[in-house]
C-alpha cells in the first residue's frame, strides 16, 4: 500500500480487518484468536531515516509511532511519549556503551523497574488512560506474573485514572527485589494478590476468570500481555535510536536480543521492514531452546520448560511468534491458521527448506546453557569491569559466536544485573551495585493481599473491591 494511506490493522488470521490503532490497542488479542498487525508496513527512505540521526529518544519515538497511529493527534502522542519516558533514569533514556571495536551494549532497562518491559508498559499505561478518558470508560487490568512483567505493569498503571490493576504473583516465589517492586506500590488502584501457589496456578486463575465471559464483561476486565500491538510499537523505537548511536555511514548492523515471548525481537523485525539497515537479528535463548531449534533446523517442537538463571526467557510457546509466521508465509492467513492448528494438535510444526532458508536470512540463533551464562558474566566482568545480567549474557554469548570483529553488534541489555543478584554472585562472587531506586524500596510500606489458590476467592476479591469503588 502506498504512503499516505490511513493506517489500519488486521489479524494474522484474517477474519478481523480495517481496525483503527486505538481499537487495536483496546482489543489486545484479535477477536478471531490471531494477533493484530498493521495492514501495511510503512517504509522510510535513506534520506528520511538520516533525518532521525540526531534526534533525541522522545523525538525519534514520535516520528516512528506517528507512522503507525492515525487516530490520535500528534500533540497528544507527544504528550504520552513525554510522560512515559520522563520516569526513566536521568541522562540518556538508553545509554549505549562500546566494548572493543565493534561490540556495543544498549541498556534498554533504565525505567522504573529496571527491565526493558518498562519501555512498553510505561507507554501502554498512558495510552490506555488517554483512550479510556476519551471514551468515558473504565477498565480493570488482570494479569499473572512470575516477576518482571507484573512489576513493570504495576509501575505503568499506578495512579492512572479510570483503571485498576490486579496482578497475581506466587507468594514467596518471585525474587525479593521483584516482590518489593510490586508490593511497595500503595496507590489505591493497584492490587497485588499474593497467591498461595505457583506461577502456573496464578496463570490458571487468570485464564479461568477471563473465560467467564459474564464476569469479564461485568467488571470490564482487560489484559496487558505481550501480544498487545502497542507494546511492540513502543519497542521498535529503540532499534532506531540505538542504531544511530552506533552507525556512522548507514552501514548494516547486527542486533542481539535475549528472547522469550518474541516481542522484543519482533519489534526489531518491524524496524528492519521499515528500512533500518539490520544485517540479521540474533535470537538468543537460554536452555529453553525451542526458538533456536526453529531457526537452526526449522524444528519447532515443544519440550518442557526448565528453570534457568534468566527466568524471563523460561518460555516454550512464544506468544508473538505468530506475527512472524504471518510474514514468513507470505502474508497468507489461511496458512497461518493451518500451521497453528498443526501445532495445537501435534505440539510441533515442520517447515520446508525454503522457509528454513528465509528464517536464516532473518535470524541467527544460539542457545546458552546455565553454566555458560555464568562463565560469560565472569569473563565479561574480568575483561571489561562490566556486569551483564543473565538474560543479556545469553545475548552477548550469541554475539561472540558470530563476531567478525568488524560489523557493529548491538546487544540489547534487557535487565539491570541488580535484579538477579543470586546468579551474579555465583558468577563473580560479588554483588552488583544497586541503583538508588532499588535501594530505596527496602523501607517502604507494603500493600498486598494474601489469597488462597482459588479462582472463586480471587473473583470474590475483585467483586468486593470494584463494588466498593463505584460506591454501589
Ligand atoms: C521479558 C524479558 C525478556 C524476553 O523478552 P520477550 O519480548 O518476551 O522476548 C528478556 N529479558 C528480560 C530481562 C525480560 O524481562
Coordinates of C-alpha atoms and ligand atoms in Angstrom, one line a residue:
X1 CA 0.0 0.0 0.0
X2 CA 1.3 3.5 -0.8
X3 CA 2.4 6.0 1.7
X4 CA -0.2 8.5 2.9
X5 CA -2.7 5.6 3.3
X6 CA -4.6 5.7 6.6
X7 CA -3.1 3.1 9.0
X8 CA -5.5 0.3 9.8
X9 CA -4.8 -3.0 11.5
X10 CA -5.9 -6.6 10.8
X11 CA -5.5 -10.0 12.4
X12 CA -2.8 -12.6 11.4
X13 CA -5.8 -15.0 11.0
X14 CA -7.6 -12.7 8.5
X15 CA -11.1 -12.5 10.0
X16 CA -10.6 -9.1 11.6
X17 CA -9.6 -6.1 9.5
X18 CA -9.9 -2.4 9.0
X19 CA -9.4 -1.7 12.7
X20 CA -8.0 1.7 13.9
X21 CA -5.0 1.9 16.1
X22 CA -7.0 2.8 19.3
X23 CA -9.4 -0.1 18.7
X24 CA -6.4 -2.4 18.1
X25 CA -4.9 -1.4 21.4
X26 CA -8.1 -2.0 23.3
X27 CA -8.7 -5.3 21.6
X28 CA -5.4 -6.9 22.6
X29 CA -5.8 -10.4 21.2
X30 CA -7.8 -10.2 17.9
X31 CA -11.4 -11.4 18.1
X32 CA -10.6 -14.3 15.8
X33 CA -7.8 -15.6 18.1
X34 CA -5.0 -14.1 16.0
X35 CA -2.6 -11.2 16.7
X36 CA -3.1 -7.7 15.4
X37 CA -0.7 -6.4 12.8
X38 CA -0.6 -3.3 10.6
X39 CA -2.3 -3.8 7.2
X40 CA 0.9 -2.5 5.6
X41 CA 4.3 -1.7 7.0
X42 CA 5.3 1.9 6.2
X43 CA 8.8 2.4 4.9
X44 CA 11.3 5.2 5.3
X45 CA 13.9 6.1 2.6
X46 CA 17.5 6.5 3.5
X47 CA 17.1 10.3 3.4
X48 CA 14.1 10.2 5.7
X49 CA 16.0 8.0 8.1
X50 CA 19.0 10.2 8.2
X51 CA 16.8 12.9 9.4
X52 CA 16.3 10.8 12.5
X53 CA 20.0 10.6 13.2
X54 CA 20.5 13.4 15.6
X55 CA 17.1 13.4 17.3
X56 CA 16.7 12.5 21.0
X57 CA 14.8 9.4 22.1
X58 CA 11.4 11.1 22.5
X59 CA 11.6 12.8 19.2
X60 CA 12.5 9.6 17.4
X61 CA 9.7 7.9 19.2
X62 CA 7.2 10.5 17.9
X63 CA 8.5 10.0 14.3
X64 CA 8.3 6.3 14.4
X65 CA 5.0 6.0 16.3
X66 CA 3.3 8.5 14.0
X67 CA 3.8 6.1 11.1
X68 CA 1.5 3.6 12.8
X69 CA -1.0 5.9 14.5
X70 CA -3.6 7.8 12.5
X71 CA -6.3 8.3 15.0
X72 CA -4.6 10.3 17.8
X73 CA -3.4 13.8 17.1
X74 CA 0.3 14.4 17.1
X75 CA 0.4 16.7 20.2
X76 CA -1.4 14.0 22.2
X77 CA 1.0 11.3 21.1
X78 CA 3.9 13.7 22.0
X79 CA 2.4 14.2 25.4
X80 CA 2.0 10.5 26.0
X81 CA 5.6 9.9 25.0
X82 CA 6.8 12.7 27.2
X83 CA 5.0 11.3 30.3
X84 CA 6.1 7.7 29.6
X85 CA 9.8 8.4 29.3
X86 CA 10.2 11.1 31.9
X87 CA 10.1 8.3 34.5
X88 CA 13.4 6.9 33.3
X89 CA 16.8 7.5 34.9
X90 CA 18.2 10.9 34.4
X91 CA 20.5 11.3 31.4
X92 CA 20.1 9.2 28.3
X93 CA 17.0 7.2 28.3
X94 CA 19.0 4.4 26.7
X95 CA 22.8 4.6 27.3
X96 CA 24.8 2.8 24.6
X97 CA 28.3 1.6 25.7
X98 CA 31.1 0.4 23.5
X99 CA 33.3 -2.6 24.2
X100 CA 36.1 -3.4 21.8
X101 CA 35.9 -2.1 18.3
X102 CA 32.5 -3.3 17.2
X103 CA 30.7 -4.7 20.3
X104 CA 28.1 -2.4 21.8
X105 CA 25.6 -2.8 24.7
X106 CA 22.4 -0.8 24.7
X107 CA 21.0 -0.6 28.2
X108 CA 17.3 -0.6 27.5
X109 CA 16.5 -1.2 31.2
X110 CA 16.6 2.3 32.8
X111 CA 12.9 2.5 33.6
X112 CA 11.2 2.4 37.0
X113 CA 11.6 -1.4 37.4
X114 CA 14.9 -1.9 35.6
X115 CA 13.7 -4.4 33.0
X116 CA 13.2 -3.3 29.4
X117 CA 9.4 -4.1 29.7
X118 CA 9.1 -0.6 31.2
X119 CA 9.6 0.9 27.7
X120 CA 6.4 -0.7 26.5
X121 CA 4.4 -0.6 29.7
X122 CA 5.0 3.0 30.7
X123 CA 3.7 3.9 27.2
X124 CA 0.8 1.5 27.4
X125 CA -0.3 2.9 30.8
X126 CA -0.5 6.4 29.5
X127 CA -2.1 5.3 26.2
X128 CA -4.8 3.3 27.9
X129 CA -5.6 6.2 30.3
X130 CA -5.9 8.6 27.3
X131 CA -8.2 6.2 25.3
X132 CA -10.4 5.5 28.3
X133 CA -10.8 9.1 29.2
X134 CA -11.8 9.9 25.7
X135 CA -14.4 7.1 25.6
X136 CA -15.5 7.9 29.2
X137 CA -14.9 4.2 30.1
X138 CA -13.3 2.3 32.9
X139 CA -11.1 -0.7 32.8
X140 CA -9.7 -3.3 35.2
X141 CA -6.5 -4.9 34.3
X142 CA -6.0 -8.5 35.4
X143 CA -2.7 -10.4 35.0
X144 CA -0.4 -13.0 36.4
X145 CA 3.3 -12.6 36.7
X146 CA 6.5 -14.6 37.5
X147 CA 8.2 -11.3 38.2
X148 CA 9.3 -8.8 35.5
X149 CA 6.0 -8.2 33.6
X150 CA 3.9 -7.7 36.7
X151 CA 6.2 -5.1 38.3
X152 CA 6.6 -3.2 35.0
X153 CA 2.8 -3.3 34.5
X154 CA 2.1 -2.0 38.1
X155 CA 4.5 0.8 37.6
X156 CA 2.9 1.6 34.2
X157 CA -0.6 1.8 35.5
X158 CA -0.3 3.0 39.1
X159 CA -2.3 6.2 39.8
X160 CA -3.9 6.2 36.3
X161 CA -7.5 7.4 36.1
X162 CA -10.3 5.0 35.4
X163 CA -8.0 2.0 35.6
X164 CA -7.5 -0.6 38.4
X165 CA -4.8 -3.2 38.1
X166 CA -4.9 -6.7 39.8
X167 CA -1.7 -8.6 39.5
X168 CA -1.3 -12.2 40.8
X169 CA 2.1 -13.5 41.8
X170 CA 3.0 -16.7 43.5
X171 CA 3.6 -15.8 47.2
X172 CA 7.3 -16.0 48.2
X173 CA 8.3 -17.3 44.7
X174 CA 9.4 -14.2 42.9
X175 CA 12.8 -12.6 43.6
X176 CA 13.0 -10.4 46.6
X177 CA 13.5 -7.3 44.5
X178 CA 10.7 -8.1 42.2
X179 CA 8.4 -8.6 45.2
X180 CA 9.4 -5.3 46.6
X181 CA 8.9 -3.5 43.3
X182 CA 5.3 -4.8 43.2
X183 CA 4.3 -4.7 46.9
X184 CA 5.7 -1.2 47.7
X185 CA 3.3 0.4 45.2
X186 CA 0.5 1.6 47.5
X187 CA -1.7 3.5 45.1
X188 CA -5.3 2.9 45.6
X189 CA -5.8 1.5 42.0
X190 CA -3.2 -1.2 42.5
X191 CA -3.9 -4.7 43.9
X192 CA -1.1 -7.1 44.4
X193 CA -2.6 -10.6 45.0
X194 CA 0.0 -12.9 46.6
X195 CA -1.4 -16.4 45.8
X196 CA -0.6 -19.4 47.9
X197 CA 0.6 -21.4 44.9
X198 CA 2.9 -21.4 41.9
X199 CA 3.1 -19.2 38.8
X200 CA 1.2 -21.8 36.9
X201 CA -1.6 -21.6 39.5
X202 CA -1.7 -17.8 39.1
X203 CA -2.0 -18.2 35.3
X204 CA -4.7 -20.8 35.6
X205 CA -6.8 -18.5 37.9
X206 CA -6.4 -15.6 35.5
X207 CA -7.3 -17.7 32.5
X208 CA -10.4 -19.1 34.2
X209 CA -11.6 -15.7 35.1
X210 CA -11.2 -14.4 31.6
X211 CA -13.1 -17.5 30.4
X212 CA -16.1 -16.4 32.5
X213 CA -17.4 -14.0 29.9
X214 CA -20.1 -12.7 32.1
X215 CA -17.7 -11.8 34.8
X216 CA -15.2 -10.4 32.3
X217 CA -17.9 -8.1 30.9
X218 CA -19.4 -7.0 34.2
X219 CA -16.1 -6.0 35.5
X220 CA -14.6 -4.6 32.3
X221 CA -11.6 -6.8 32.5
X222 CA -8.6 -6.2 30.2
X223 CA -5.2 -7.8 29.7
X224 CA -1.9 -6.3 29.1
X225 CA 0.1 -9.3 27.9
X226 CA 2.9 -9.0 25.5
X227 CA 0.7 -9.6 22.4
X228 CA -0.6 -6.0 22.5
X229 CA 0.5 -4.2 19.4
X230 CA 1.2 -1.0 21.3
X231 CA 3.9 -2.9 23.2
X232 CA 5.6 -4.0 20.0
X233 CA 5.4 -0.5 18.6
X234 CA 7.0 1.2 21.6
X235 CA 9.9 -1.3 21.3
X236 CA 10.5 -0.5 17.6
X237 CA 11.8 2.9 18.6
X238 CA 15.0 1.8 20.4
X239 CA 16.2 -0.1 17.4
X240 CA 16.3 3.2 15.5
X241 CA 17.7 5.2 18.4
X242 CA 20.5 2.8 19.2
X243 CA 21.3 2.3 15.6
X244 CA 22.1 6.0 15.2
X245 CA 24.3 6.0 18.3
X246 CA 26.4 3.3 16.7
X247 CA 26.4 3.6 12.9
X248 CA 28.1 6.4 11.0
X249 CA 27.7 5.5 7.4
X250 CA 24.4 3.9 7.2
X251 CA 26.1 0.5 7.5
X252 CA 24.4 -2.7 8.3
X253 CA 24.5 -3.9 12.0
X254 CA 23.5 -6.9 14.0
X255 CA 21.1 -6.7 16.9
X256 CA 21.4 -9.4 19.6
X257 CA 18.1 -9.9 21.5
X258 CA 17.6 -12.1 24.6
X259 CA 14.3 -13.7 23.6
X260 CA 11.3 -15.2 25.5
X261 CA 7.9 -14.3 24.0
X262 CA 9.5 -12.9 20.8
X263 CA 8.1 -9.4 21.5
X264 CA 11.4 -7.6 21.6
X265 CA 12.9 -9.3 18.6
X266 CA 9.7 -8.9 16.6
X267 CA 10.0 -5.2 17.1
X268 CA 13.4 -5.4 15.5
X269 CA 11.9 -7.3 12.6
X270 CA 9.5 -4.4 12.1
X271 CA 12.3 -1.9 12.3
X272 CA 14.1 -3.8 9.5
X273 CA 10.9 -3.8 7.4
X274 CA 10.6 -0.1 7.9
X275 CA 14.1 0.2 6.4
X276 CA 16.7 0.2 9.2
X277 CA 19.9 -1.5 7.9
X278 CA 19.9 -4.6 10.0
X279 CA 22.0 -7.4 8.7
X280 CA 20.4 -10.0 10.9
X281 CA 18.6 -10.3 14.2
X282 CA 20.4 -12.6 16.7
X283 CA 17.8 -14.6 18.6
X284 CA 19.4 -15.5 21.9
X285 CA 17.9 -18.2 24.1
X286 CA 18.8 -20.0 27.3
X287 CA 18.4 -23.7 27.8
X288 CA 14.8 -23.4 26.7
X289 CA 15.9 -23.5 23.1
X290 CA 12.7 -24.1 21.1
X291 CA 13.3 -20.9 19.1
X292 CA 16.9 -21.8 18.5
X293 CA 15.9 -25.2 17.1
X294 CA 13.3 -23.4 15.0
X295 CA 15.9 -21.1 13.4
X296 CA 18.7 -23.6 13.1
X297 CA 16.7 -26.5 11.6
X298 CA 13.1 -25.5 11.2
X299 CA 12.3 -27.8 14.2
X300 CA 9.5 -26.0 16.1
X301 CA 8.6 -28.6 18.6
X302 CA 7.5 -28.3 22.2
X303 CA 9.6 -29.6 25.2
X304 CA 9.4 -28.9 28.9
X305 CA 10.2 -25.6 30.4
X306 CA 13.3 -25.7 32.6
X307 CA 14.3 -23.2 35.2
X308 CA 17.4 -21.1 34.4
X309 CA 19.3 -18.0 35.6
X310 CA 17.3 -16.0 33.1
X311 CA 13.7 -16.6 34.2
X312 CA 12.1 -14.1 31.8
X313 CA 13.3 -16.4 29.0
X314 CA 12.0 -19.6 30.5
X315 CA 9.3 -20.0 27.9
X316 CA 8.3 -22.6 25.3
X317 CA 5.4 -21.1 23.4
X318 CA 6.5 -17.6 22.3
X319 CA 3.2 -15.6 22.2
X320 CA 4.4 -13.2 19.5
X321 CA 5.8 -15.7 17.0
X322 CA 2.5 -15.9 15.1
X323 CA 3.2 -12.4 13.8
X324 CA 6.4 -13.6 12.3
X325 CA 4.7 -16.7 10.8
X326 CA 2.3 -14.4 9.0
X327 CA 5.2 -12.7 7.2
X328 CA 7.1 -16.0 6.7
X329 CA 4.1 -17.5 5.0
X330 CA 3.8 -14.6 2.5
X331 CA 1.0 -12.8 4.5
X332 CA -1.3 -15.8 3.9
X333 CA -3.7 -16.1 6.9
X334 CA -5.0 -19.5 5.8
X335 CA -1.5 -20.9 6.0
X336 CA -1.1 -19.3 9.5
X337 CA -4.3 -20.9 10.7
X338 CA -3.3 -24.3 9.2
X339 CA 0.1 -24.2 10.9
X340 CA -1.3 -23.1 14.3
X341 CA -3.8 -26.0 14.2
X342 CA -0.9 -28.3 13.3
X343 CA 0.9 -27.1 16.4
X344 CA -2.1 -27.4 18.7
X345 CA -2.6 -31.0 17.5
X346 CA 0.9 -32.3 17.4
X347 CA 3.0 -29.9 19.5
X348 CA 5.2 -29.2 16.5
X349 CA 5.3 -27.6 13.1
X350 CA 7.5 -28.7 10.3
X351 CA 9.0 -26.1 8.0
X352 CA 10.2 -26.8 4.4
X353 CA 13.6 -26.0 3.0
X354 CA 12.7 -22.6 1.5
X355 CA 11.0 -21.5 4.7
X356 CA 14.1 -22.5 6.7
X357 CA 16.3 -20.5 4.3
X358 CA 14.1 -17.5 4.8
X359 CA 14.2 -17.9 8.6
X360 CA 18.0 -18.0 8.3
X361 CA 18.1 -14.8 6.3
X362 CA 16.2 -13.0 9.0
X363 CA 17.8 -14.6 12.1
X364 CA 20.8 -16.2 13.6
X365 CA 20.2 -18.1 16.8
X366 CA 22.2 -19.5 19.7
X367 CA 21.2 -21.2 22.9
X368 CA 23.3 -20.6 26.0
X369 CA 23.4 -23.2 28.9
X370 CA 23.3 -22.2 32.6
X371 CA 27.0 -22.9 33.1
X372 CA 27.9 -20.8 30.0
X373 CA 25.7 -18.0 31.3
X374 CA 27.8 -17.7 34.5
X375 CA 31.0 -18.1 32.6
X376 CA 30.2 -15.3 30.2
X377 CA 29.2 -13.0 33.1
X378 CA 32.5 -13.8 34.8
X379 CA 34.6 -13.4 31.6
X380 CA 33.0 -10.1 30.6
X381 CA 33.4 -8.7 34.1
X382 CA 37.1 -9.7 34.1
X383 CA 37.8 -8.2 30.7
X384 CA 35.7 -5.0 30.9
X385 CA 34.7 -4.5 34.5
X386 CA 31.0 -4.6 33.4
X387 CA 28.4 -6.8 34.9
X388 CA 25.9 -8.4 32.5
X389 CA 22.6 -9.6 33.8
X390 CA 21.9 -13.3 33.0
X391 CA 19.5 -12.5 30.1
X392 CA 21.9 -10.1 28.5
X393 CA 24.7 -12.6 29.0
X394 CA 22.8 -15.1 26.7
X395 CA 22.6 -12.3 24.1
X396 CA 26.3 -11.4 24.4
X397 CA 27.3 -15.1 24.2
X398 CA 25.4 -15.5 20.9
X399 CA 27.1 -12.3 19.6
X400 CA 30.5 -13.7 20.4
X401 CA 29.8 -16.8 18.3
X402 CA 29.1 -14.7 15.3
X403 CA 31.5 -11.8 15.9
X404 CA 33.6 -11.0 12.8
X405 CA 35.5 -8.2 14.6
X406 CA 34.1 -5.7 12.2
X407 CA 30.3 -5.4 11.8
X408 CA 28.7 -3.5 14.6
X409 CA 26.9 -5.8 17.1
X410 CA 24.3 -4.0 19.2
X411 CA 23.5 -6.2 22.3
X412 CA 20.2 -5.2 23.9
X413 CA 20.7 -5.4 27.7
X414 CA 17.2 -6.2 28.9
X415 CA 17.6 -6.0 32.7
X416 CA 19.8 -4.4 35.4
X417 CA 22.1 -7.0 37.0
X418 CA 21.0 -6.0 40.5
X419 CA 17.6 -7.7 39.7
X420 CA 19.3 -11.1 39.6
X421 CA 21.8 -11.0 42.5
X422 CA 22.0 -14.7 43.1
X423 CA 23.2 -15.5 39.6
X424 CA 25.6 -12.6 39.6
X425 CA 27.1 -13.7 43.0
X426 CA 27.5 -17.2 41.7
X427 CA 29.4 -15.9 38.6
X428 CA 31.7 -13.3 40.2
X429 CA 31.4 -13.7 44.0
X430 CA 30.3 -10.2 44.4
X431 CA 27.0 -8.3 44.3
X432 CA 26.2 -5.7 41.6
X433 CA 25.8 -2.2 42.8
X434 CA 22.1 -1.3 43.3
X435 CA 20.6 1.7 41.7
X436 CA 19.1 4.2 44.1
X437 CA 15.5 3.3 43.1
X438 CA 16.2 -0.3 44.1
X439 CA 17.9 0.6 47.4
X440 CA 15.0 2.9 48.3
X441 CA 12.5 0.1 48.1
X442 CA 13.6 -1.5 51.3
X443 CA 12.0 0.6 53.9
X444 CA 8.7 1.4 52.2
X445 CA 5.2 0.5 53.3
X446 CA 3.8 -2.5 51.5
X447 CA 0.4 -3.3 50.1
X448 CA -0.6 -6.8 49.1
X449 CA -3.4 -9.3 49.8
X450 CA -2.6 -12.9 50.5
X451 CA -5.2 -15.1 48.9
X452 CA -5.7 -18.9 48.6
X453 CA -5.0 -20.7 45.4
X454 CA -8.7 -20.4 44.4
X455 CA -10.5 -19.0 41.4
X456 CA -13.5 -18.2 43.5
X457 CA -11.5 -16.4 46.1
X458 CA -9.9 -14.1 43.6
X459 CA -13.2 -13.4 41.9
X460 CA -14.7 -12.5 45.2
X461 CA -11.9 -10.2 46.0
X462 CA -12.3 -8.4 42.6
X463 CA -16.0 -8.2 43.0
X464 CA -15.8 -6.6 46.5
X465 CA -13.1 -4.1 45.6
X466 CA -14.9 -2.9 42.4
X467 CA -18.3 -2.7 44.0
X468 CA -16.8 -0.6 46.8
X469 CA -15.0 1.5 44.2
X470 CA -18.2 2.5 42.4
X471 CA -20.0 3.1 45.7
X472 CA -22.7 0.5 44.9
Ligands
LIG1 C1 10.7 -10.2 29.2 C2 12.1 -10.3 29.2 C3 12.9 -10.9 28.1 C4 12.2 -11.5 26.9 O1 11.6 -10.6 26.1 P1 10.5 -11.1 25.0 O2 9.9 -9.8 24.4 O3 9.4 -11.8 25.8 O4 11.2 -11.9 24.0 C5 14.2 -10.9 28.2 N1 14.9 -10.3 29.2 C6 14.3 -9.8 30.3 C7 15.0 -9.2 31.4 C8 12.8 -9.7 30.3 O5 12.2 -9.2 31.3

